[in-house]
Coordinates of C-alpha atoms and ligand atoms in Angstrom, one line a residue:
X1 CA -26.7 47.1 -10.1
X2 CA -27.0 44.2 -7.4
X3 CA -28.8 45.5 -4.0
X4 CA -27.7 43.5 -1.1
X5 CA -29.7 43.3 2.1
X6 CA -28.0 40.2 3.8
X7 CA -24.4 40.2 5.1
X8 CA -24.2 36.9 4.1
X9 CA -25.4 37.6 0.3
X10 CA -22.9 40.4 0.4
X11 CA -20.1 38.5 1.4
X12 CA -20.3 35.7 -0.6
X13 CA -20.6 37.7 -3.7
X14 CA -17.9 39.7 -2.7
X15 CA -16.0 36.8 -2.4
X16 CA -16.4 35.7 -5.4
X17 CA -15.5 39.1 -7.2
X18 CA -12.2 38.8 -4.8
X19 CA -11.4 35.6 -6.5
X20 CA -11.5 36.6 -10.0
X21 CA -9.3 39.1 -9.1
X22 CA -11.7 42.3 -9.0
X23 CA -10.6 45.0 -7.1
X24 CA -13.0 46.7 -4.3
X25 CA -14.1 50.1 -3.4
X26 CA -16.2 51.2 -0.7
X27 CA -18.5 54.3 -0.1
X28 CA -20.4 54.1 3.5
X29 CA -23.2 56.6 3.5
X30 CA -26.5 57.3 5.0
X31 CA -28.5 57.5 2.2
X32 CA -30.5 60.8 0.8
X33 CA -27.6 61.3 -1.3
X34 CA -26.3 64.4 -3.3
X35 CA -23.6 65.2 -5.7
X36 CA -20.9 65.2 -3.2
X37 CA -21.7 61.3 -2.9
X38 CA -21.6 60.5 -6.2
X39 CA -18.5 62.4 -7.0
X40 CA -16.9 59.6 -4.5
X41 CA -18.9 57.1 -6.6
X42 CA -17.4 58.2 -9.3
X43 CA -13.9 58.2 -7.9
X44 CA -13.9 54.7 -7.1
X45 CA -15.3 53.3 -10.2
X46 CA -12.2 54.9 -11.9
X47 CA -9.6 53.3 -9.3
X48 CA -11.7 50.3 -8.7
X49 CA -13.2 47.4 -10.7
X50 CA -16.3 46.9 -8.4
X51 CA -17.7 49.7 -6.4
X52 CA -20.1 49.1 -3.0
X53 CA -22.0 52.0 -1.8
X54 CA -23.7 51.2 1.3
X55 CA -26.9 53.1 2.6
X56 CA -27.5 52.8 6.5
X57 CA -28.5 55.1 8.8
X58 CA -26.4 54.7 12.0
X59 CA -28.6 54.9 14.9
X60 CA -25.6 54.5 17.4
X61 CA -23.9 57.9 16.0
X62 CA -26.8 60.2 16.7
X63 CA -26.3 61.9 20.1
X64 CA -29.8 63.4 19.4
X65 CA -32.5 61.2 19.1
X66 CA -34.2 63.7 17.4
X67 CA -31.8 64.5 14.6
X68 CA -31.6 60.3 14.0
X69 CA -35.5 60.4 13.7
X70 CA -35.7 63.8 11.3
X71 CA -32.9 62.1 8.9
X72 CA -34.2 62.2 5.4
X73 CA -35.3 59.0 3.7
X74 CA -34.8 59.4 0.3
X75 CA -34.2 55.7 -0.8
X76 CA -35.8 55.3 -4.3
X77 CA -34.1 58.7 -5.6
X78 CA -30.8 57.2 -4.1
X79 CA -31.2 54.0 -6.4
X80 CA -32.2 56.1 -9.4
X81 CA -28.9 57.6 -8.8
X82 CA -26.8 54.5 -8.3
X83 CA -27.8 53.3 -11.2
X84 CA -27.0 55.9 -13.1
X85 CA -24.0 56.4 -12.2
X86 CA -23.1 52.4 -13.0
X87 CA -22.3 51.6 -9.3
X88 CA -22.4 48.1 -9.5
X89 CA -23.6 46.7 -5.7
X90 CA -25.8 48.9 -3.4
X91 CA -25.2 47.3 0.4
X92 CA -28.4 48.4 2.5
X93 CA -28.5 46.4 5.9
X94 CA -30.8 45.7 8.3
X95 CA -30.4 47.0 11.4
X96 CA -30.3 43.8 13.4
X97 CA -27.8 42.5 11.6
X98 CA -25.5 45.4 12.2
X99 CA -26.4 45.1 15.8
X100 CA -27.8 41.9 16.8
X101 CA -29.7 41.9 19.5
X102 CA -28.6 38.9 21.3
X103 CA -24.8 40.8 21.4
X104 CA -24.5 43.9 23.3
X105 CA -22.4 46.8 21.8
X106 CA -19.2 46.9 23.8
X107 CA -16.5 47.5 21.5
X108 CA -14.6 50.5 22.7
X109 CA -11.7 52.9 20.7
X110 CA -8.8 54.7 21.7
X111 CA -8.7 57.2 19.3
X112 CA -6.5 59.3 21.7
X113 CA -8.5 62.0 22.1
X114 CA -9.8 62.8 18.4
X115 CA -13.2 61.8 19.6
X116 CA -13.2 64.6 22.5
X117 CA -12.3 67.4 20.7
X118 CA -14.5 69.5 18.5
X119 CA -17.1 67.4 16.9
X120 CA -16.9 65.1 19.7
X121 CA -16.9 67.7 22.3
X122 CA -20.5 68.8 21.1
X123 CA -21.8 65.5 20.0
X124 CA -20.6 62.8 22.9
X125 CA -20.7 59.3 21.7
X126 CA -20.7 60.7 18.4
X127 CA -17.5 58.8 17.2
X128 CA -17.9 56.0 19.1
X129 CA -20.9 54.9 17.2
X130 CA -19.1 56.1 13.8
X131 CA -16.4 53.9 14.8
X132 CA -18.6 51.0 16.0
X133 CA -20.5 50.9 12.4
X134 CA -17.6 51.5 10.3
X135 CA -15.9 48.7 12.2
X136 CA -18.5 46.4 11.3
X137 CA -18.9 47.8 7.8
X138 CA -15.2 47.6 6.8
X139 CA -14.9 43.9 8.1
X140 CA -18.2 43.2 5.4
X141 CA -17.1 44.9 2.6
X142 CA -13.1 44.3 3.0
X143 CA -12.5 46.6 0.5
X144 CA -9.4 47.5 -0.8
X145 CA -10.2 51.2 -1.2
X146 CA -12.6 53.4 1.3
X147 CA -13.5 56.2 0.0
X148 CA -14.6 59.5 2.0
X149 CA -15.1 63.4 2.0
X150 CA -13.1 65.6 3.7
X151 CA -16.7 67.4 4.3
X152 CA -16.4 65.7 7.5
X153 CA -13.0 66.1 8.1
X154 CA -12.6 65.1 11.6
X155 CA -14.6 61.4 10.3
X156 CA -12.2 61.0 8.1
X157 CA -9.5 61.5 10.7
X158 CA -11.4 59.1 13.2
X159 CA -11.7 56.5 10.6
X160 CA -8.0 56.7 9.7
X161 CA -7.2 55.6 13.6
X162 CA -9.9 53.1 13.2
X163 CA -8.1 51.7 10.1
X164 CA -4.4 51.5 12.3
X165 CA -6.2 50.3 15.4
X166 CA -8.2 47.5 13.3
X167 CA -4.9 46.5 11.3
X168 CA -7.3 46.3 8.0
X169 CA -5.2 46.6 4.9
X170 CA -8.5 48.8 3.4
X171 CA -6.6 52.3 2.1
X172 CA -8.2 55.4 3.1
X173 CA -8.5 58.3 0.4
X174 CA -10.0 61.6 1.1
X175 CA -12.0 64.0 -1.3
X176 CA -12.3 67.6 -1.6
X177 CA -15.7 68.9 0.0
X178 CA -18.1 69.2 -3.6
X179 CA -20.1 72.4 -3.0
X180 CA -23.1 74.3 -4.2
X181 CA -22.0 76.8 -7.1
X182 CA -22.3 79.8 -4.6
X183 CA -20.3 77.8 -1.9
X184 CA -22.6 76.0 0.3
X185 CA -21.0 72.9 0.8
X186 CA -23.5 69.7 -0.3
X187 CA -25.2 67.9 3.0
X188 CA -27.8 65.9 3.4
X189 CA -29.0 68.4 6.0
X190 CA -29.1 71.0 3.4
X191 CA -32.6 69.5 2.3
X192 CA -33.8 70.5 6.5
X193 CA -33.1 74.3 5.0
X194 CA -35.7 76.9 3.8
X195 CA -34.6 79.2 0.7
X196 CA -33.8 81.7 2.9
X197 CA -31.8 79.3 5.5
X198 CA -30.0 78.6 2.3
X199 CA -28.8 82.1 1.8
X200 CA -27.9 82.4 5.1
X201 CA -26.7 79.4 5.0
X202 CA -23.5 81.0 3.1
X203 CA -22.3 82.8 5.8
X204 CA -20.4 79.8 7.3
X205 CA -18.4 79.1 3.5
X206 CA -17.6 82.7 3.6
X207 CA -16.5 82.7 7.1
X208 CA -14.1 80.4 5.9
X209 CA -12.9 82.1 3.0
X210 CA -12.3 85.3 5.5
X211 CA -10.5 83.3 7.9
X212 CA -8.3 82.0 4.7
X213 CA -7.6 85.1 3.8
X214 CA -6.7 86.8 6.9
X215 CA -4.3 83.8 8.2
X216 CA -0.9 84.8 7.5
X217 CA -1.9 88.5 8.7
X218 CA -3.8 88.8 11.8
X219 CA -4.5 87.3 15.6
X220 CA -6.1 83.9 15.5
X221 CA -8.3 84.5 18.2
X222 CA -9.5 87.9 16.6
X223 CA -10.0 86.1 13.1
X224 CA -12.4 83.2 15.0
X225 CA -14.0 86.2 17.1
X226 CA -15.1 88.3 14.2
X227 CA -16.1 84.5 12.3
X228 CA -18.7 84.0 15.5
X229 CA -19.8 87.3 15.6
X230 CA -20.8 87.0 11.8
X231 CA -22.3 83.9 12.4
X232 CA -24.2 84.4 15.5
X233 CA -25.2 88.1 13.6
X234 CA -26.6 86.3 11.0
X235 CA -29.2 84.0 12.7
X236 CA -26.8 81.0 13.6
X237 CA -26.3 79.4 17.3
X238 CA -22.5 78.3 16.6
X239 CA -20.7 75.1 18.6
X240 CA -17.3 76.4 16.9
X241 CA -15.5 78.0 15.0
X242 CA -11.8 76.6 15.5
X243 CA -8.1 76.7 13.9
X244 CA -6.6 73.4 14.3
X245 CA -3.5 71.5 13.0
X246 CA -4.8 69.2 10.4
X247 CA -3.6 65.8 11.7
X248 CA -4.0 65.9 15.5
X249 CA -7.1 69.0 15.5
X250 CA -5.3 70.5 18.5
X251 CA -6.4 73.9 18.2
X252 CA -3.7 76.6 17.4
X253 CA -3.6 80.1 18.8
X254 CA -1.1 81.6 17.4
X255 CA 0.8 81.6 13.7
X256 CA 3.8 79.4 15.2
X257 CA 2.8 76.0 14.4
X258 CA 4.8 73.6 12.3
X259 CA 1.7 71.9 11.6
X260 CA -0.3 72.4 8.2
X261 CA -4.0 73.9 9.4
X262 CA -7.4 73.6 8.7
X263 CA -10.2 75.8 9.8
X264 CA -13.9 74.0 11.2
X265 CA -17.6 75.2 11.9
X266 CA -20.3 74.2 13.2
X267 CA -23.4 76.3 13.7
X268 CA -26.8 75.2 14.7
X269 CA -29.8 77.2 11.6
X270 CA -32.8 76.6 13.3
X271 CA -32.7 73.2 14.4
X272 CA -30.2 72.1 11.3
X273 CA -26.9 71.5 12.7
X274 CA -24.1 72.6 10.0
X275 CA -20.2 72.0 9.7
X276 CA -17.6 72.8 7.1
X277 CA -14.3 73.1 6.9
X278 CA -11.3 74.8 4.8
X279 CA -7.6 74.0 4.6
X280 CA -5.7 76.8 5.6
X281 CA -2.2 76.4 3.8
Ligands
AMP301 P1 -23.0 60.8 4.8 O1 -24.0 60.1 4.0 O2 -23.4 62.3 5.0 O3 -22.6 60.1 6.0 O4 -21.7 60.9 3.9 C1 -21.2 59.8 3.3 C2 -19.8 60.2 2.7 O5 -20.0 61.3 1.8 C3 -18.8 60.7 3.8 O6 -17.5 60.2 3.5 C4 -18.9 62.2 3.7 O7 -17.8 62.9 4.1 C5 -19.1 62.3 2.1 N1 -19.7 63.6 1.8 C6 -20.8 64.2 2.3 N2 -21.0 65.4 1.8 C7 -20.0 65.6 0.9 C8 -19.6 66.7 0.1 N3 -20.3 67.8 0.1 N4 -18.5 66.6 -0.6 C9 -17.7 65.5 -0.5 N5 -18.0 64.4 0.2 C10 -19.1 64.5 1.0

């Protein structure tokens, strides 16, 4: 396993890989990873012949300063963990390389609206900055595979614009959310959770199962009611609980839509903020 610090370093091995005809696939994360990161890992090493996992924590995508600064460092565990699952290069920048000082961030997306709506509703700028680092991340790397989790579905949406709007030939493949056995879906915020957070926890997986099941029966806006009540019942403060067409995340109120859906939470335990999500059809 090669660890790269430098852009420069990265690129030029990179390049070199490139010209011996190695294929490339990329996982961006931000470090304090978990099985739902190496099950991407994994994935890529399969479909490609050298796999880069980068480790950065975004500072331009955190709305709250405070989340940003509480964001768990877990770096040695994460190598232990690259390594053994034979990742070959480990990209973990430097900040001021990402963003130089000397160049102010200006770069700007029209991700026609996908950046106001749910996540983006509650976490201004929140997009932007995903878009700003996985910009600059994709035109490193220039992988030929990206490789994310539909854990954060509406990312995986916003980076799928980000791919058109760029013209990168990169390929975007999505992966089903890896959860705990009892449902929990794996986060790095998780590890902000007591035991009994944990438990609670839950409730926002089985929301989604309810909402699954009661789809094709009953009144969308009673089926999100009864989600928030059990939510807000069980010790969460929620942002949302929404029923949205999968490839625009305009919400749906009613059973007429054309569209395939998928159901979204988020809900603030304590100060963790959670989200999850479930495809509806
Ligand atoms: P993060 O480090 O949280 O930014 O996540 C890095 C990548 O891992 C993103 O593509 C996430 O969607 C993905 N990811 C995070 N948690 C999970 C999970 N439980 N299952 C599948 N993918 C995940």
């Amino acid at each position: 396993m090669i660890i790269h610090r430098h852009i420069s370093s990265l690129r030029n091995y990179l390049h070199l890989m490139r010209k011996k005809g190695l294929s490339i696939g990329f996982v961006p994360t931000m470090g304090a990873l978990h099985e739902g990161h190496l099950k991407l890992m994994q994935a890529s090493m399969e479909s490609s012949d050298i796999t880069v996992c980068s480790i950065f924590v975004n500072p331009n995508q955190f709305n709250d300063k405070k989340d940003f600064e509480k964001y768990p460092n877990r770096l040695g565990s994460d190598l232990d963990m690259l390594y053994n699952t034979g990742v070959q290069v480990v990209f973990i920048p430097f900040t001021d390389e990402i963003y130089p000082p000397s160049a102010p961030i200006t770069d700007n997306y029209d991700l026609e609206g996908l950046d106001t709506r749910l996540e983006g509703k509650f976490r201004p700028g929140h997009f932007l900055g995903v878009c700003q680092v996985m910009d600059r991340l994709l035109h490193i790397v220039e992988a030929d595979y990206l490789l994310m989790g539909q854990k954060d579905f509406q990312q995986c949406l916003v980076i799928k614009k980000l791919l058109k709007i760029t013209g990168l030939p990169t390929q975007l493949s999505i992966f089903p959310t890896i959860r705990e056995p009892e449902g929990l879906a794996m986060s790095t915020r998780n590890m902000r959770l007591s035991p009994d957070q944990k438990v609670q926890a839950l409730n926002i997986y089985n929301c989604l199962i309810e909402i699954k099941s009661k789809i094709e029966s009953e009144d969308f806006e009673q089926i999100k009611k009864l989600a928030v009540d059990r939510l807000t019942r069980n010790g969460f403060r929620v942002d949302y609980v929404e029923i949205a067409e999968t490839e625009s995340l305009f919400p749906v109120s009613q059973r007429n839509s054309a569209q395939p859906l998928v159901a979204l939470v988020a809900a603030f335990l304590g100060d963790v903020r959670l989200i999850d999500n479930m495809l509806l059809q």
